[in-house]
PDB file of C-alpha atoms in Angstrom:
ATOM      1  CA  UNK M   1     102.467  81.621  88.721  1.00  0.00           C
ATOM      2  CA  UNK M   2     100.656  81.518  91.767  1.00  0.00           C
ATOM      3  CA  UNK M   3      99.991  84.114  94.270  1.00  0.00           C
ATOM      4  CA  UNK M   4      98.633  83.483  97.902  1.00  0.00           C
ATOM      5  CA  UNK M   5      97.625  86.543  99.776  1.00  0.00           C
ATOM      6  CA  UNK M   6      96.714  86.582 103.456  1.00  0.00           C
ATOM      7  CA  UNK M   7      96.006  88.971 106.386  1.00  0.00           C
ATOM      8  CA  UNK M   8      92.852  90.603 105.630  1.00  0.00           C
ATOM      9  CA  UNK M   9      90.093  90.838 108.306  1.00  0.00           C
ATOM     10  CA  UNK M  10      88.227  93.280 110.247  1.00  0.00           C
ATOM     11  CA  UNK M  11      89.353  96.496 112.116  1.00  0.00           C
ATOM     12  CA  UNK M  12      88.350  99.746 113.676  1.00  0.00           C
ATOM     13  CA  UNK M  13      89.163 102.969 112.146  1.00  0.00           C
ATOM     14  CA  UNK M  14      92.533 104.146 112.826  1.00  0.00           C
ATOM     15  CA  UNK M  15      93.706 100.836 113.207  1.00  0.00           C
ATOM     16  CA  UNK M  16      96.136  98.673 111.513  1.00  0.00           C
ATOM     17  CA  UNK M  17      96.617  95.602 109.383  1.00  0.00           C
ATOM     18  CA  UNK M  18      99.318  93.684 107.329  1.00  0.00           C
ATOM     19  CA  UNK M  19      98.722  92.053 104.186  1.00  0.00           C
ATOM     20  CA  UNK M  20     101.256  89.534 102.555  1.00  0.00           C
ATOM     21  CA  UNK M  21     101.335  87.895  99.129  1.00  0.00           C
ATOM     22  CA  UNK M  22     103.627  85.172  98.275  1.00  0.00           C
ATOM     23  CA  UNK M  23     104.395  84.402  94.618  1.00  0.00           C
ATOM     24  CA  UNK M  24     105.536  80.967  93.284  1.00  0.00           C
ATOM     25  CA  UNK M  25     106.190  79.468  89.947  1.00  0.00           C
ATOM     26  CA  UNK M  26     108.233  82.537  89.324  1.00  0.00           C
ATOM     27  CA  UNK M  27     111.802  84.489  90.155  1.00  0.00           C
ATOM     28  CA  UNK M  28     110.043  87.701  90.006  1.00  0.00           C
ATOM     29  CA  UNK M  29     112.988  88.772  88.234  1.00  0.00           C
ATOM     30  CA  UNK M  30     112.030  91.840  86.117  1.00  0.00           C
ATOM     31  CA  UNK M  31     108.574  91.706  87.078  1.00  0.00           C
ATOM     32  CA  UNK M  32     106.425  94.002  89.215  1.00  0.00           C
ATOM     33  CA  UNK M  33     104.282  92.950  92.201  1.00  0.00           C
ATOM     34  CA  UNK M  34     101.305  95.414  93.427  1.00  0.00           C
ATOM     35  CA  UNK M  35      98.283  95.603  95.397  1.00  0.00           C
ATOM     36  CA  UNK M  36      94.653  96.754  94.147  1.00  0.00           C
ATOM     37  CA  UNK M  37      91.605  96.793  95.897  1.00  0.00           C
ATOM     38  CA  UNK M  38      88.081  96.494  94.843  1.00  0.00           C
ATOM     39  CA  UNK M  39      85.046  97.712  96.821  1.00  0.00           C
ATOM     40  CA  UNK M  40      81.502  96.618  96.115  1.00  0.00           C
ATOM     41  CA  UNK M  41      80.042  98.291  92.949  1.00  0.00           C
ATOM     42  CA  UNK M  42      83.570 100.225  92.483  1.00  0.00           C
ATOM     43  CA  UNK M  43      86.086  99.612  89.839  1.00  0.00           C
ATOM     44  CA  UNK M  44      89.308  97.744  90.746  1.00  0.00           C
ATOM     45  CA  UNK M  45      91.700 100.661  92.220  1.00  0.00           C
ATOM     46  CA  UNK M  46      95.491 100.494  92.279  1.00  0.00           C
ATOM     47  CA  UNK M  47      97.211 100.524  95.950  1.00  0.00           C
ATOM     48  CA  UNK M  48     100.536 100.240  95.439  1.00  0.00           C
ATOM     49  CA  UNK M  49     103.206  98.120  93.930  1.00  0.00           C
ATOM     50  CA  UNK M  50     106.845  97.457  93.703  1.00  0.00           C
ATOM     51  CA  UNK M  51     109.348  97.223  91.055  1.00  0.00           C
ATOM     52  CA  UNK M  52     110.989  93.961  92.072  1.00  0.00           C
ATOM     53  CA  UNK M  53     114.564  94.317  91.098  1.00  0.00           C
ATOM     54  CA  UNK M  54     115.154  97.373  92.056  1.00  0.00           C
ATOM     55  CA  UNK M  55     112.661  97.891  94.769  1.00  0.00           C
ATOM     56  CA  UNK M  56     111.032 100.977  93.588  1.00  0.00           C
ATOM     57  CA  UNK M  57     107.665 101.914  95.092  1.00  0.00           C
ATOM     58  CA  UNK M  58     104.523 103.243  93.623  1.00  0.00           C
ATOM     59  CA  UNK M  59     101.762 104.347  95.923  1.00  0.00           C
ATOM     60  CA  UNK M  60      98.268 105.769  95.051  1.00  0.00           C
ATOM     61  CA  UNK M  61      97.887 109.454  96.372  1.00  0.00           C
ATOM     62  CA  UNK M  62      94.633 107.774  98.693  1.00  0.00           C
ATOM     63  CA  UNK M  63      97.105 105.655 100.735  1.00  0.00           C
ATOM     64  CA  UNK M  64     100.434 107.539 100.478  1.00  0.00           C
ATOM     65  CA  UNK M  65     101.722 108.226 104.170  1.00  0.00           C
ATOM     66  CA  UNK M  66      99.479 105.531 105.464  1.00  0.00           C
ATOM     67  CA  UNK M  67     100.383 102.612 103.697  1.00  0.00           C
ATOM     68  CA  UNK M  68     103.804 100.917 103.476  1.00  0.00           C
ATOM     69  CA  UNK M  69     104.865  98.615 100.966  1.00  0.00           C
ATOM     70  CA  UNK M  70     107.990  96.330 101.473  1.00  0.00           C
ATOM     71  CA  UNK M  71     109.140  93.194 100.029  1.00  0.00           C
ATOM     72  CA  UNK M  72     111.231  90.064 101.338  1.00  0.00           C
ATOM     73  CA  UNK M  73     113.130  88.927  97.920  1.00  0.00           C
ATOM     74  CA  UNK M  74     114.132  85.741  99.393  1.00  0.00           C
ATOM     75  CA  UNK M  75     110.894  84.611 100.338  1.00  0.00           C
ATOM     76  CA  UNK M  76     109.039  86.191  97.071  1.00  0.00           C
ATOM     77  CA  UNK M  77     106.837  87.795  99.306  1.00  0.00           C
ATOM     78  CA  UNK M  78     105.540  91.467  99.592  1.00  0.00           C
ATOM     79  CA  UNK M  79     103.831  93.259 102.561  1.00  0.00           C
ATOM     80  CA  UNK M  80     101.365  95.963 102.474  1.00  0.00           C
ATOM     81  CA  UNK M  81     101.339  97.488 106.262  1.00  0.00           C
ATOM     82  CA  UNK M  82      97.923  99.603 106.380  1.00  0.00           C
ATOM     83  CA  UNK M  83      97.988 102.111 109.243  1.00  0.00           C
ATOM     84  CA  UNK M  84      95.439 104.598 109.888  1.00  0.00           C
ATOM     85  CA  UNK M  85      93.045 102.812 108.383  1.00  0.00           C
ATOM     86  CA  UNK M  86      89.540 104.663 107.120  1.00  0.00           C
ATOM     87  CA  UNK M  87      86.113 103.445 106.120  1.00  0.00           C
ATOM     88  CA  UNK M  88      86.977 104.002 102.594  1.00  0.00           C
ATOM     89  CA  UNK M  89      89.577 101.477 102.670  1.00  0.00           C
ATOM     90  CA  UNK M  90      87.174  98.682 102.999  1.00  0.00           C
ATOM     91  CA  UNK M  91      87.393  96.579  99.890  1.00  0.00           C
ATOM     92  CA  UNK M  92      88.992  93.119  98.611  1.00  0.00           C
ATOM     93  CA  UNK M  93      92.536  93.312  98.126  1.00  0.00           C
ATOM     94  CA  UNK M  94      94.310  91.670  95.384  1.00  0.00           C
ATOM     95  CA  UNK M  95      98.008  91.182  94.809  1.00  0.00           C
ATOM     96  CA  UNK M  96      99.182  90.795  91.360  1.00  0.00           C
ATOM     97  CA  UNK M  97     102.141  90.518  89.432  1.00  0.00           C
ATOM     98  CA  UNK M  98     103.048  92.053  86.127  1.00  0.00           C
ATOM     99  CA  UNK M  99     106.093  90.582  84.028  1.00  0.00           C
ATOM    100  CA  UNK M 100     106.361  93.657  81.469  1.00  0.00           C
ATOM    101  CA  UNK M 101     105.412  96.513  83.589  1.00  0.00           C
ATOM    102  CA  UNK M 102     106.952  99.925  82.438  1.00  0.00           C
ATOM    103  CA  UNK M 103     106.833 102.850  84.879  1.00  0.00           C
ATOM    104  CA  UNK M 104     103.483 104.509  83.573  1.00  0.00           C
ATOM    105  CA  UNK M 105     101.717 100.850  83.725  1.00  0.00           C
ATOM    106  CA  UNK M 106     102.464  99.760  87.475  1.00  0.00           C
ATOM    107  CA  UNK M 107      98.914 101.402  88.153  1.00  0.00           C
ATOM    108  CA  UNK M 108      96.756  99.740  85.565  1.00  0.00           C
ATOM    109  CA  UNK M 109      95.184  96.795  86.512  1.00  0.00           C
ATOM    110  CA  UNK M 110      95.109  95.636  82.903  1.00  0.00           C
ATOM    111  CA  UNK M 111      98.838  95.416  82.924  1.00  0.00           C
ATOM    112  CA  UNK M 112      99.380  92.438  85.228  1.00  0.00           C
ATOM    113  CA  UNK M 113      99.437  89.065  84.621  1.00  0.00           C
ATOM    114  CA  UNK M 114      98.777  86.957  87.424  1.00  0.00           C
ATOM    115  CA  UNK M 115      96.252  87.617  90.454  1.00  0.00           C
ATOM    116  CA  UNK M 116      96.019  86.227  93.797  1.00  0.00           C
ATOM    117  CA  UNK M 117      92.629  84.937  95.081  1.00  0.00           C
ATOM    118  CA  UNK M 118      91.933  88.373  97.225  1.00  0.00           C
ATOM    119  CA  UNK M 119      91.576  89.172 100.952  1.00  0.00           C
ATOM    120  CA  UNK M 120      88.933  90.941 102.448  1.00  0.00           C
ATOM    121  CA  UNK M 121      89.596  94.309 104.471  1.00  0.00           C
ATOM    122  CA  UNK M 122      86.685  95.701 106.152  1.00  0.00           C
ATOM    123  CA  UNK M 123      87.192  98.882 108.369  1.00  0.00           C
ATOM    124  CA  UNK M 124      84.296  99.605 110.954  1.00  0.00           C
ATOM    125  CA  UNK M 125      83.457 102.734 112.795  1.00  0.00           C
TER     126      UNK M 125
END
């Protein structure tokens, strides 16, 4: 399984960015796909995830109402629309796939099996 993430960049606070992550080497059937982020000196943090078959979404409290996760099943791609960006959203964003996730594990980065290369998101004042 390979994951290709894109869409990061530099944006002013209050602005928007859209990240994409495309999977290959898998159908994602029965899997979950998520986004995590890691700022310098901090632990990897859950952002959002989707249960691939049902489309059920999970969000971290810190991004609810601002970020929107969606998926294109035909393209094996997820999109993370990030709105009203804040300085504290600055981080490297990683997409990941978990093959055996259950509801309680979608937010745990240790439960994911495959990771993309990361894309930098920098929010400036």
